[in-house]
mmCIF file of C-alpha atoms in Angstrom:
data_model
loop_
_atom_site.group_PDB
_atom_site.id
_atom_site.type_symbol
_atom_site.label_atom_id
_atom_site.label_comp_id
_atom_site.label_asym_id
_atom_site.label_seq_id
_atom_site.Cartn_x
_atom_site.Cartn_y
_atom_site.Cartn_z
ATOM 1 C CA UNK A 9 -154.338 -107.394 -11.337
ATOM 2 C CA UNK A 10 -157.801 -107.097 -9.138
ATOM 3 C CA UNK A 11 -155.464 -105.064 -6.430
ATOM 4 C CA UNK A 12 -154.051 -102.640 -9.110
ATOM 5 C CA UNK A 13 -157.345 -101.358 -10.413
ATOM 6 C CA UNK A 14 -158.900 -100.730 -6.933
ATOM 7 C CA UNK A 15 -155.802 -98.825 -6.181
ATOM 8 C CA UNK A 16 -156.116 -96.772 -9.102
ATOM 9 C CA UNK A 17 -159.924 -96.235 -8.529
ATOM 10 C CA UNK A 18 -158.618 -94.636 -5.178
ATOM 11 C CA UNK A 19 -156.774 -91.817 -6.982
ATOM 12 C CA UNK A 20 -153.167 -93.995 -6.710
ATOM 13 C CA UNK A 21 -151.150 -93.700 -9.961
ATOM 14 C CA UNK A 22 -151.082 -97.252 -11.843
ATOM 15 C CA UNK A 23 -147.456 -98.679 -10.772
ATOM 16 C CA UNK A 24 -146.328 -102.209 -11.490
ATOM 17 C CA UNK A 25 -143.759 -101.838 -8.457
ATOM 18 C CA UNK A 26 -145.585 -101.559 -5.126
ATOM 19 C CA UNK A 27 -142.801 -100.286 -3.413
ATOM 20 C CA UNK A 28 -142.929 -97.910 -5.605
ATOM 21 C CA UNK A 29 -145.713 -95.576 -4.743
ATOM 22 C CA UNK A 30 -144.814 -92.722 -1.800
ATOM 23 C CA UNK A 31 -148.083 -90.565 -0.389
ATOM 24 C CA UNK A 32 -146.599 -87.547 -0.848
ATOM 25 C CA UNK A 33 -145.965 -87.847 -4.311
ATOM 26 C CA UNK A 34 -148.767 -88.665 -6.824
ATOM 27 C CA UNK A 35 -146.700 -90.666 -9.496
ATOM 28 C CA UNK A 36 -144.104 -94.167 -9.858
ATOM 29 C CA UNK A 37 -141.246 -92.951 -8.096
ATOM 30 C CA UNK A 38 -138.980 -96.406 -8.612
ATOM 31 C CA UNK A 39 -140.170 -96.637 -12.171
ATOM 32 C CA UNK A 40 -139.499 -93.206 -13.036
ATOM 33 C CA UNK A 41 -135.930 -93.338 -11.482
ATOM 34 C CA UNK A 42 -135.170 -97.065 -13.294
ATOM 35 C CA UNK A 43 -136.255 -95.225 -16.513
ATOM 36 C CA UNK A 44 -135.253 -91.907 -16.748
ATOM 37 C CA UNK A 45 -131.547 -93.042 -15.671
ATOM 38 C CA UNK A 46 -130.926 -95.916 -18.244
ATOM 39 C CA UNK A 47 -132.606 -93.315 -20.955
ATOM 40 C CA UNK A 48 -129.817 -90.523 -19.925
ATOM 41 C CA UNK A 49 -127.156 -93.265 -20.054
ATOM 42 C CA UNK A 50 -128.508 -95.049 -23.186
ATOM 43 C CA UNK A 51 -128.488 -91.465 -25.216
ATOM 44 C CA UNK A 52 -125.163 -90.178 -24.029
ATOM 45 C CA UNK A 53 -123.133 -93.271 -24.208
ATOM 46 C CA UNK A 54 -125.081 -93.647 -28.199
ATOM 47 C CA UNK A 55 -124.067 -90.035 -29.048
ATOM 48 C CA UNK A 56 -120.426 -90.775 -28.042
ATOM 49 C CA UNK A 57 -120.168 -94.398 -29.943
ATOM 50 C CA UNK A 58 -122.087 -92.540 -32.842
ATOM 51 C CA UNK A 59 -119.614 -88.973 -32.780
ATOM 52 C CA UNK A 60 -116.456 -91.237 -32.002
ATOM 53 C CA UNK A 61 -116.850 -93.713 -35.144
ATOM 54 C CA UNK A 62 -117.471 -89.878 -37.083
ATOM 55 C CA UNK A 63 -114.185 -88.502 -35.835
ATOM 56 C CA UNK A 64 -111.786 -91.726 -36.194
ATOM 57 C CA UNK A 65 -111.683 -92.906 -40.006
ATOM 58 C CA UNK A 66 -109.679 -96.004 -38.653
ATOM 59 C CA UNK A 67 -113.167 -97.251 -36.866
ATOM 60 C CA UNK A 68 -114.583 -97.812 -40.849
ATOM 61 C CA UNK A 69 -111.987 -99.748 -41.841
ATOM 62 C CA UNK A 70 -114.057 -102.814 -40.729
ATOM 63 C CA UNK A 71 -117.320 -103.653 -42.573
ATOM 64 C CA UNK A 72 -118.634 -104.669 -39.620
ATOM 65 C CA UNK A 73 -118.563 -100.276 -38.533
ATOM 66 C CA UNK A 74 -121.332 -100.511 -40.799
ATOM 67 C CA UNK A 75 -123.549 -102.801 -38.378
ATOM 68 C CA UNK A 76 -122.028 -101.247 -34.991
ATOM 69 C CA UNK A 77 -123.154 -97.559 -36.330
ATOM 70 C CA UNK A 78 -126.773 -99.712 -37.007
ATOM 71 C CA UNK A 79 -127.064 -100.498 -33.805
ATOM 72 C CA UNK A 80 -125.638 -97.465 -32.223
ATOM 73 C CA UNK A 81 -128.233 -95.235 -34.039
ATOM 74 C CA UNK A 82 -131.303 -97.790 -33.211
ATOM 75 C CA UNK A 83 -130.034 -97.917 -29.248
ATOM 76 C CA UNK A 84 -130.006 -94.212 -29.755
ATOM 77 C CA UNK A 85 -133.619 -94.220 -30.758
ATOM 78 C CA UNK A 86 -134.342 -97.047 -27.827
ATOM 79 C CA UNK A 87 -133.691 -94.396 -25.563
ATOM 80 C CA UNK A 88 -135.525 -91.554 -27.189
ATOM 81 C CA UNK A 89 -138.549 -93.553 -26.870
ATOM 82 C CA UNK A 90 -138.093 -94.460 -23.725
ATOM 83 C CA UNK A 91 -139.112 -90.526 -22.695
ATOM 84 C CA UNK A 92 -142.639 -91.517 -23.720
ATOM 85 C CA UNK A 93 -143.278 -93.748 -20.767
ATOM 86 C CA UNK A 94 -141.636 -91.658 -18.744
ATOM 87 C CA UNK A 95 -144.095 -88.525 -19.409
ATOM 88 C CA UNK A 96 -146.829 -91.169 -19.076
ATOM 89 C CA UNK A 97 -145.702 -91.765 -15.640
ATOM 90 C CA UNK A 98 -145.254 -88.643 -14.618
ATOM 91 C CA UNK A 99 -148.949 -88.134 -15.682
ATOM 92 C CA UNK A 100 -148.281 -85.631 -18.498
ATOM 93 C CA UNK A 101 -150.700 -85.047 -20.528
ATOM 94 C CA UNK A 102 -150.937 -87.061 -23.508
ATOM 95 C CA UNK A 103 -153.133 -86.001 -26.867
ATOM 96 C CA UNK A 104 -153.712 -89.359 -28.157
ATOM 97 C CA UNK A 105 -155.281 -92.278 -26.470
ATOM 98 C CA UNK A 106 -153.544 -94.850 -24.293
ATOM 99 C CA UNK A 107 -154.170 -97.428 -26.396
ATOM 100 C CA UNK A 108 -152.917 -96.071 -29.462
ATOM 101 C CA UNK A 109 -149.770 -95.044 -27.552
ATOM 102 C CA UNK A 110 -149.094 -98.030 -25.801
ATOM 103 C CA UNK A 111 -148.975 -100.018 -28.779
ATOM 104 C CA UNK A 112 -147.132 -97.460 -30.696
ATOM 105 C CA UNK A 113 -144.012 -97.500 -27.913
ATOM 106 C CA UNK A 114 -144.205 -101.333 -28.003
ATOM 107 C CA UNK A 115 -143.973 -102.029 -31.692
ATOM 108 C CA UNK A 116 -141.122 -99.507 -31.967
ATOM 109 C CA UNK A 117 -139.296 -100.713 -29.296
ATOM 110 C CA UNK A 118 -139.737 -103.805 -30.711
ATOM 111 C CA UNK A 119 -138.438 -103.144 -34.002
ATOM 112 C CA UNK A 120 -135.467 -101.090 -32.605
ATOM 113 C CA UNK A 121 -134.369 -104.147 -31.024
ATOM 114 C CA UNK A 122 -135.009 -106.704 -33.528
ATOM 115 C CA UNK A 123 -132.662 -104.570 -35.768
ATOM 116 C CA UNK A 124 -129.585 -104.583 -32.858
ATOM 117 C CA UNK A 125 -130.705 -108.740 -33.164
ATOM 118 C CA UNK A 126 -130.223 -108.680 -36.388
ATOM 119 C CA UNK A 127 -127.402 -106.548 -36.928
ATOM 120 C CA UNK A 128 -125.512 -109.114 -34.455
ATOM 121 C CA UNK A 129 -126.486 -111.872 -36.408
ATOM 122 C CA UNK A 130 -125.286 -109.940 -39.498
ATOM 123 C CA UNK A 131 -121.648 -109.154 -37.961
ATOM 124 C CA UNK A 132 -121.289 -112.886 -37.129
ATOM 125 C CA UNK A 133 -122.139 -113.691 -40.826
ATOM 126 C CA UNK A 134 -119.225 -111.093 -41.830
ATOM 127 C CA UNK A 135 -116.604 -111.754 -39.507
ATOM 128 C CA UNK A 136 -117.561 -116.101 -40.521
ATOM 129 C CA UNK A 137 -116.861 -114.935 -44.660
ATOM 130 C CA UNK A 138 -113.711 -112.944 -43.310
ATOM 131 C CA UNK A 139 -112.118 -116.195 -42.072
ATOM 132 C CA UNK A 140 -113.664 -118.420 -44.411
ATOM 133 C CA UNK A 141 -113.145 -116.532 -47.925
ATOM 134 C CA UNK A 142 -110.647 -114.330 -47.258
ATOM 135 C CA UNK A 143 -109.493 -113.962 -50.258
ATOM 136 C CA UNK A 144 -113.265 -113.256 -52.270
ATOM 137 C CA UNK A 145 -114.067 -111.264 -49.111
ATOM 138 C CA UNK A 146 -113.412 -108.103 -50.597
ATOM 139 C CA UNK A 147 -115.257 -109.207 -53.666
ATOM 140 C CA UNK A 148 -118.332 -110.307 -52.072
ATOM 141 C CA UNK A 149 -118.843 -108.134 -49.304
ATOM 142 C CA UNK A 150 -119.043 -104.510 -50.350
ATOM 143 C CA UNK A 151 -120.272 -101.343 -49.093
ATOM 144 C CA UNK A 152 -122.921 -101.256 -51.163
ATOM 145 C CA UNK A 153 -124.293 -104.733 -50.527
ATOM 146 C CA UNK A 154 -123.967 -103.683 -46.910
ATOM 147 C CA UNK A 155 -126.113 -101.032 -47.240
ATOM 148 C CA UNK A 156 -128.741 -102.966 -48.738
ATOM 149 C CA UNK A 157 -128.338 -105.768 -46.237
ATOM 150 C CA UNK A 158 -129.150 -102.846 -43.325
ATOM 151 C CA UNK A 159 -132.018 -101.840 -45.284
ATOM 152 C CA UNK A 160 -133.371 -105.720 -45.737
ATOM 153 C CA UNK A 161 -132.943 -105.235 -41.426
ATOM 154 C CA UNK A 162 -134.981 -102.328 -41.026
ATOM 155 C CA UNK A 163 -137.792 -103.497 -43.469
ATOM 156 C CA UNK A 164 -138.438 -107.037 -41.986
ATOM 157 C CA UNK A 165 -137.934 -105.707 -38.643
ATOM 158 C CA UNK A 166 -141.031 -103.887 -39.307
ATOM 159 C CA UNK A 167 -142.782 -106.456 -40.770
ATOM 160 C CA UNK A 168 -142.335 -108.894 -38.339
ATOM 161 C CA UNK A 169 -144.151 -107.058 -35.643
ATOM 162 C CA UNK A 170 -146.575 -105.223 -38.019
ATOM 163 C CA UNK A 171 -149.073 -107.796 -36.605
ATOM 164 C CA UNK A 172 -148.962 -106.748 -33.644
ATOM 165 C CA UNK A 173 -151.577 -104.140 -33.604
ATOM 166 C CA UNK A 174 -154.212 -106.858 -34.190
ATOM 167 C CA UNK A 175 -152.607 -109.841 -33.258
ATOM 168 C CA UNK A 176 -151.235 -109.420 -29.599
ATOM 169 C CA UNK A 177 -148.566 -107.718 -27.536
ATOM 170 C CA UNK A 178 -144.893 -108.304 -29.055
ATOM 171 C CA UNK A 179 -143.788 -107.692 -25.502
ATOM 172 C CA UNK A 180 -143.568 -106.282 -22.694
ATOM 173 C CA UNK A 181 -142.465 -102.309 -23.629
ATOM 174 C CA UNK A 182 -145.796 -100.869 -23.260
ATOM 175 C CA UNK A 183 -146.649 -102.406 -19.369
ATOM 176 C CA UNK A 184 -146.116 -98.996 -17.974
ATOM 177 C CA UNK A 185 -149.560 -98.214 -19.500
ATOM 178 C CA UNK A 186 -152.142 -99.547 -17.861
ATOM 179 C CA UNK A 187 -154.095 -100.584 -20.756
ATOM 180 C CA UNK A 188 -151.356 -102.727 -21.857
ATOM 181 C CA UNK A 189 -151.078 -104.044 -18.970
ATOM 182 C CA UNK A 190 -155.043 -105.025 -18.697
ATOM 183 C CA UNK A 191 -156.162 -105.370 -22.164
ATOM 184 C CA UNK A 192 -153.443 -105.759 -24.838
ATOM 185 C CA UNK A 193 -152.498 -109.674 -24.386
ATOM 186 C CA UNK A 194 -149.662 -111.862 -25.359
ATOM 187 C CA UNK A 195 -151.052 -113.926 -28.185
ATOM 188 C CA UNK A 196 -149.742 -117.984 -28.331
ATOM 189 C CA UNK A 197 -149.475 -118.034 -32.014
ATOM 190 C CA UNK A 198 -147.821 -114.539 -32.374
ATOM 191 C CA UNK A 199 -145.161 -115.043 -29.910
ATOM 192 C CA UNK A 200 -144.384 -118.747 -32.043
ATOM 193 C CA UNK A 201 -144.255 -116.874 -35.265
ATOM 194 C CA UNK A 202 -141.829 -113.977 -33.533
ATOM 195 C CA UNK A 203 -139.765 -116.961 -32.416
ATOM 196 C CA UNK A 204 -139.372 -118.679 -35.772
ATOM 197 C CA UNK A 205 -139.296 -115.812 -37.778
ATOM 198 C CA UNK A 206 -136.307 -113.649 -35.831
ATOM 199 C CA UNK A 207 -135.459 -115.192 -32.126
ATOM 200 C CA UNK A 208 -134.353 -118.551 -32.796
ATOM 201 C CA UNK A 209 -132.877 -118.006 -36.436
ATOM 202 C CA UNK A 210 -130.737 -115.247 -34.748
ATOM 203 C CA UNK A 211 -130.054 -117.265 -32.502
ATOM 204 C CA UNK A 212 -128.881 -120.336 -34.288
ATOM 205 C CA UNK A 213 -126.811 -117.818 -36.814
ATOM 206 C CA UNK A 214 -124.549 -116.566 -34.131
ATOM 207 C CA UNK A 215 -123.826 -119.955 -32.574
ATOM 208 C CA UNK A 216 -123.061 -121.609 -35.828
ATOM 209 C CA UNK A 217 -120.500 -119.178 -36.567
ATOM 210 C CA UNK A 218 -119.153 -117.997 -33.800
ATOM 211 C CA UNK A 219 -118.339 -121.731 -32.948
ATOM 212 C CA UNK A 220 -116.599 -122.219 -36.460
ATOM 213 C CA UNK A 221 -115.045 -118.924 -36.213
ATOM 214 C CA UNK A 222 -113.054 -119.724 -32.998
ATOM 215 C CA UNK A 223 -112.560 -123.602 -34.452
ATOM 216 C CA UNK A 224 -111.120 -122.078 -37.308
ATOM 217 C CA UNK A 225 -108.601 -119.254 -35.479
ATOM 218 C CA UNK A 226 -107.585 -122.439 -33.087
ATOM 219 C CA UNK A 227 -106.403 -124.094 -36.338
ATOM 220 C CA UNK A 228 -104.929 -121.197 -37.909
ATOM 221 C CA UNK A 229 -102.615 -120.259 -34.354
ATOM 222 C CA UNK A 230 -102.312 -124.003 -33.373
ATOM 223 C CA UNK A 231 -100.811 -123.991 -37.840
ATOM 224 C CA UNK A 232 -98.727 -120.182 -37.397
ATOM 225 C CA UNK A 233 -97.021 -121.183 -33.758
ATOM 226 C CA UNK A 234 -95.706 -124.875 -35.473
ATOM 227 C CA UNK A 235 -94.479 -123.120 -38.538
ATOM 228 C CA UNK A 236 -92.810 -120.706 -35.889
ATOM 229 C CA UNK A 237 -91.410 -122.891 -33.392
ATOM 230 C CA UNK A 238 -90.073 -125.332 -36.610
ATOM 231 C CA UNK A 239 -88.080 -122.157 -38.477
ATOM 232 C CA UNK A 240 -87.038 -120.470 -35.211
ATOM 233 C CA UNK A 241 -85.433 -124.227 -34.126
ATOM 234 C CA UNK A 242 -83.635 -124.087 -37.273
ATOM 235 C CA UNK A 243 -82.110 -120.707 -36.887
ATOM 236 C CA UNK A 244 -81.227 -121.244 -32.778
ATOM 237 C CA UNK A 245 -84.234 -119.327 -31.483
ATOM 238 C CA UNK A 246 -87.277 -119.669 -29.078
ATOM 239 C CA UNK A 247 -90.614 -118.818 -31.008
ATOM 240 C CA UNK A 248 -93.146 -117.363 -29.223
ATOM 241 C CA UNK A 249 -96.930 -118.133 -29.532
ATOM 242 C CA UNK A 250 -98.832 -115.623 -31.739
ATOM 243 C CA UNK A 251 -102.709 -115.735 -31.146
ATOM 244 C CA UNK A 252 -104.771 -115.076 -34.594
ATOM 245 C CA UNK A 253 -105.003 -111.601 -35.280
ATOM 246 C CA UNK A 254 -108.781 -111.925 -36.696
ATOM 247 C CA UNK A 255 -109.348 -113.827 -33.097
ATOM 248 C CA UNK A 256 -109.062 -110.594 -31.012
ATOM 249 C CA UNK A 257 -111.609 -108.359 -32.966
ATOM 250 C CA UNK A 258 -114.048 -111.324 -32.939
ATOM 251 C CA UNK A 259 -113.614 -111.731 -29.044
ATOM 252 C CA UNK A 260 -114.956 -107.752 -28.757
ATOM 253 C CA UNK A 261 -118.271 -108.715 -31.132
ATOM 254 C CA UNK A 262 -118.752 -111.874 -28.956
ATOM 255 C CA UNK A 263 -118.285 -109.827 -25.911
ATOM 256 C CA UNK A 264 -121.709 -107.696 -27.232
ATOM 257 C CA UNK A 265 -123.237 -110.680 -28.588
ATOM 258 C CA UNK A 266 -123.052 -112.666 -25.487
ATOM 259 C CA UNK A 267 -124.279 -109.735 -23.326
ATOM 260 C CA UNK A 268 -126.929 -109.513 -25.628
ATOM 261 C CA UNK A 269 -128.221 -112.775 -25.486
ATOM 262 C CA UNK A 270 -127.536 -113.052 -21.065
ATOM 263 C CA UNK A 271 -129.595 -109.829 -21.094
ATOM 264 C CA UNK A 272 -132.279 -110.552 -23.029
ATOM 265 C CA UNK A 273 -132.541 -114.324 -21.904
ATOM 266 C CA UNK A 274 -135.089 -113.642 -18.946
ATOM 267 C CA UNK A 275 -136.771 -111.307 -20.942
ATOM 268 C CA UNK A 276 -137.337 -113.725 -23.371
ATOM 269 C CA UNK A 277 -137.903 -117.091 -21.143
ATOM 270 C CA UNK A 278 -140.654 -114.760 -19.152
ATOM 271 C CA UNK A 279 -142.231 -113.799 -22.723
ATOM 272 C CA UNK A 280 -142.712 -117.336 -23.331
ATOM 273 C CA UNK A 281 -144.228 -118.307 -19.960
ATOM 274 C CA UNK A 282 -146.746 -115.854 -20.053
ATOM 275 C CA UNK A 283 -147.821 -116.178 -23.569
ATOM 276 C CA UNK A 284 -148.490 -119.855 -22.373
ATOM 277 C CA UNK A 285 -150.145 -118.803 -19.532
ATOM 278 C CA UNK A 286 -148.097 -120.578 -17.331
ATOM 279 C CA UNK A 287 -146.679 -117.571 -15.601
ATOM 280 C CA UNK A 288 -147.364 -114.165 -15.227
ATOM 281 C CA UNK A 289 -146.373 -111.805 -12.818
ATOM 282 C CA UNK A 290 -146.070 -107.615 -13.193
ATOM 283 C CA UNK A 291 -142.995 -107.295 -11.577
ATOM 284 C CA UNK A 292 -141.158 -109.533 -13.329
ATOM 285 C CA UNK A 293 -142.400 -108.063 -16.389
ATOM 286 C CA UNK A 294 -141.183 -104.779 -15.603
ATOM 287 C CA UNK A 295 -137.615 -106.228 -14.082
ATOM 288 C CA UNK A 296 -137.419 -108.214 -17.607
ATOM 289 C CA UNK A 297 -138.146 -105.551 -19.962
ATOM 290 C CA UNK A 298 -136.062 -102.931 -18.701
ATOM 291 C CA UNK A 299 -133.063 -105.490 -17.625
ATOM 292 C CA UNK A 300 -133.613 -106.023 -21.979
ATOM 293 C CA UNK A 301 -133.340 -102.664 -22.795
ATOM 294 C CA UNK A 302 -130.554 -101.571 -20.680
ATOM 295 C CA UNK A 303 -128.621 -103.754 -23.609
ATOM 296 C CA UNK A 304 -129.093 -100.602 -25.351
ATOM 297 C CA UNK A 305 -126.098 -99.004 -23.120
ATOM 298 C CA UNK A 306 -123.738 -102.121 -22.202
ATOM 299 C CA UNK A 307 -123.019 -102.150 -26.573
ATOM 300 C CA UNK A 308 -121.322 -98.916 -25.651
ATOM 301 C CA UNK A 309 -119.159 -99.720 -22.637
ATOM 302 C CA UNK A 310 -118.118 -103.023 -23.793
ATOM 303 C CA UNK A 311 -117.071 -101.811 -27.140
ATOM 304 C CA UNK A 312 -115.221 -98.851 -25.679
ATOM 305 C CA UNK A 313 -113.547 -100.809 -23.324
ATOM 306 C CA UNK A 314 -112.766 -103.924 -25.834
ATOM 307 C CA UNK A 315 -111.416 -101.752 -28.980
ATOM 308 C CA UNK A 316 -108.317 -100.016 -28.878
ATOM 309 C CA UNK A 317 -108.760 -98.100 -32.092
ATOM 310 C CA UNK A 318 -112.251 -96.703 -30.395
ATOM 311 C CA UNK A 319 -110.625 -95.832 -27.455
ATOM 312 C CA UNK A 320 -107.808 -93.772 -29.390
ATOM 313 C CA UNK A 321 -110.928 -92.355 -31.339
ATOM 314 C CA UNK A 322 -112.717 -91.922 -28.111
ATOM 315 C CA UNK A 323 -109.487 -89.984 -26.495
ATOM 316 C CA UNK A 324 -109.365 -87.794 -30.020
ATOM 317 C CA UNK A 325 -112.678 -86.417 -29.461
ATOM 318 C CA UNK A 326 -112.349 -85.460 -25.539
ATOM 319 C CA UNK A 327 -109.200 -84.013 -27.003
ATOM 320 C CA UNK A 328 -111.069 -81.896 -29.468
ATOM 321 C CA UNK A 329 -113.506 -81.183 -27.148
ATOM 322 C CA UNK A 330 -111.049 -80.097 -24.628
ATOM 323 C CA UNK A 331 -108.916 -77.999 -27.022
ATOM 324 C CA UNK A 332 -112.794 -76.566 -28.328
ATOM 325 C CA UNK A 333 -112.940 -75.213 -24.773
ATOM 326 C CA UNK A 334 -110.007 -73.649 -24.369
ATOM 327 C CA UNK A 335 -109.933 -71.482 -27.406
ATOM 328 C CA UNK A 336 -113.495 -70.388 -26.313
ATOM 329 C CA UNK A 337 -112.055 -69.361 -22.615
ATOM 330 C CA UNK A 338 -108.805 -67.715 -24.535
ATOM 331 C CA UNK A 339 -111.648 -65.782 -26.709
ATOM 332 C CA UNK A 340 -113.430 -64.855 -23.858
ATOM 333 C CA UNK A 341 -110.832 -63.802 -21.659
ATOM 334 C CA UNK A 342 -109.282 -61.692 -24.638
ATOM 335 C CA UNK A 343 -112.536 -59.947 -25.413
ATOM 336 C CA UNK A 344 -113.021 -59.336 -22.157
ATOM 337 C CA UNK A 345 -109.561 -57.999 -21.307
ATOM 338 C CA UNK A 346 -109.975 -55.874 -24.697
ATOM 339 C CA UNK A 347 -113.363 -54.307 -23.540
ATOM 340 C CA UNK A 348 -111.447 -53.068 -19.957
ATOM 341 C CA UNK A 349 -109.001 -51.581 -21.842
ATOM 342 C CA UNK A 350 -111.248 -49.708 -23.971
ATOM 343 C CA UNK A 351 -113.441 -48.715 -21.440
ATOM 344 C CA UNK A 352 -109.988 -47.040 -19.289
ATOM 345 C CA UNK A 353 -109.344 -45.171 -22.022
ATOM 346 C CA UNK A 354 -113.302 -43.903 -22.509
ATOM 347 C CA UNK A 355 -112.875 -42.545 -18.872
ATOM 348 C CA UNK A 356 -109.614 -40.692 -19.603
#
């Protein structure tokens, strides 16, 4: 810390990555680059998830849309934010103080995420009263009650971290700044109630029903491929196993629930170390953070690459887009053929 305020009293720009810093340019280069690319690629990919579920009808279908579009739109806003530090590091000039800003990024970034945490947590709830009730599903989970529910998400999201601005850092968003990085400290207490109150009840939620959920779809094949193989013996042919059908679209939500989790797991481990003071180190705060937050664009790969019916959306709207373009270069090449024309005949 001592070696990173006598560099900046030199007239170096405050980076948490040594390697970092070239003399003949007078910011971050390494943190600029690590942000500014995962912000393009967490806004694009966003925008497509968010224009393809828009443009294929089949995509809502699922209640769980509802929580995938939640998290699309709050990744979306992830990487929005993330322009912030990147102006700070580029030493543009801010109007309000670093303080104020610092904290500001950090407590949205944190609530952005705790809503993608949440929103996971909610899908595994779903997809648990899918199997489970599926015959009250319909009944008891409706689109209005899901609307609510991502409302309830939003609100306690903020709440939980509200504290933040006079308790202690919720994370590690804002090191960039160098006032969070020298004055705005990880609290003991705070970090324990952010644990209790969203980490580890998110945490136990998807485990306890993800396990049950494949439990249950090993019954329910292990049941359908006896009940095949007895009435196929009886009428002379070979049944073939048939995996559950609710199985497959559950493996695609654990797919983004278990890169969640493997992404944010050193973020989180290193959280807890340093609010204990047991260890601290800036560039594994920075490596941690931003490891986190690139979460914010693997949602949008795996899902495109898991889900067939987003893939057909996904091939609709390059196909609109496509078709878009051609009609414009038709127009164009019409008008512009028609304006030759006229102009020949002008000069005759």
């Amino acid at each position: 810390m001592n070696s990173s305020l006598v560099g900046n009293q030199s007239g170096r720009p405050f980076c948490l990555l040594a390697i970092s810093y070239l003399e003949t340019i007078n910011f971050c280069l390494l943190e600029v680059v690590v942000i500014v690319f995962l912000m393009v690629l967490i806004i694009s990919g966003n925008i497509i998830v968010i224009f393809v579920f828009h443009c294929a009808p089949l995509l809502n279908h699922h209640t769980t849309s509802y929580f995938i579009q939640t998290m699309a739109y709050a990744d979306l806003l992830v990487g929005v934010s993330c322009l912030v530090p990147s102006l700070s590091l580029l030493h543009y000039p801010i109007v309000l103080s670093e303080s104020l800003v610092c904290q500001v990024f950090g407590y949205v970034v944190s609530v952005l995420k705790s809503v993608s945490m949440a929103s996971l947590a909610c899908i595994s709830i779903d997809r648990y009263i899918a199997i489970t009730k599926p015959l009250t599903y319909n009944t008891l989970v409706t689109p209005w009650r899901l609307r609510i529910c991502i409302l309830v998400i939003w609100l306690y999201s903020c709440l939980v971290f509200l504290p933040s601005f006079h308790w202690g850092k919720p994370g590690y968003h804002g090191d960039v700044f160098q006032w969070c990085a020298n004055s705005w400290n990880t609290d003991p207490y705070f970090t324990l109630f952010i644990v209790v109150m969203l980490y580890a009840p998110a945490a136990f939620i998807v485990c306890f029903t993800y396990f049950n959920i494949f439990r249950i779809c090993q019954q329910h094949t292990k049941e359908i491929n006896e009940r095949r193989v007895r009435f196929s013996s009886q009428d002379g042919e070979t049944g073939e196993a048939q995996p559950c059908p609710d199985k497959r679209y559950a493996m695609v939500l654990f797919r983004i629930t278990s890169v969640f989790y493997i992404l944010w797991l050193p973020y989180i481990i290193y959280f807890l170390l340093e609010s204990s003071n047991v260890y601290s180190n800036r560039v594994a705060s920075f490596l941690t953070t931003w490891l986190a937050i690139s979460n914010s664009f693997c949602n949008c790969v795996i899902y495109s690459l898991s889900n067939s019916v987003f893939q057909k959306g996904l091939k609709r709207l390059s196909g609109a887009i496509c078709a878009s373009c051609a009609r414009q270069r038709v127009a164009k090449d019409s008008s512009t053929s028609r304006s030759k024309r006229s102009s020949n005949g002008c000069h005759v």
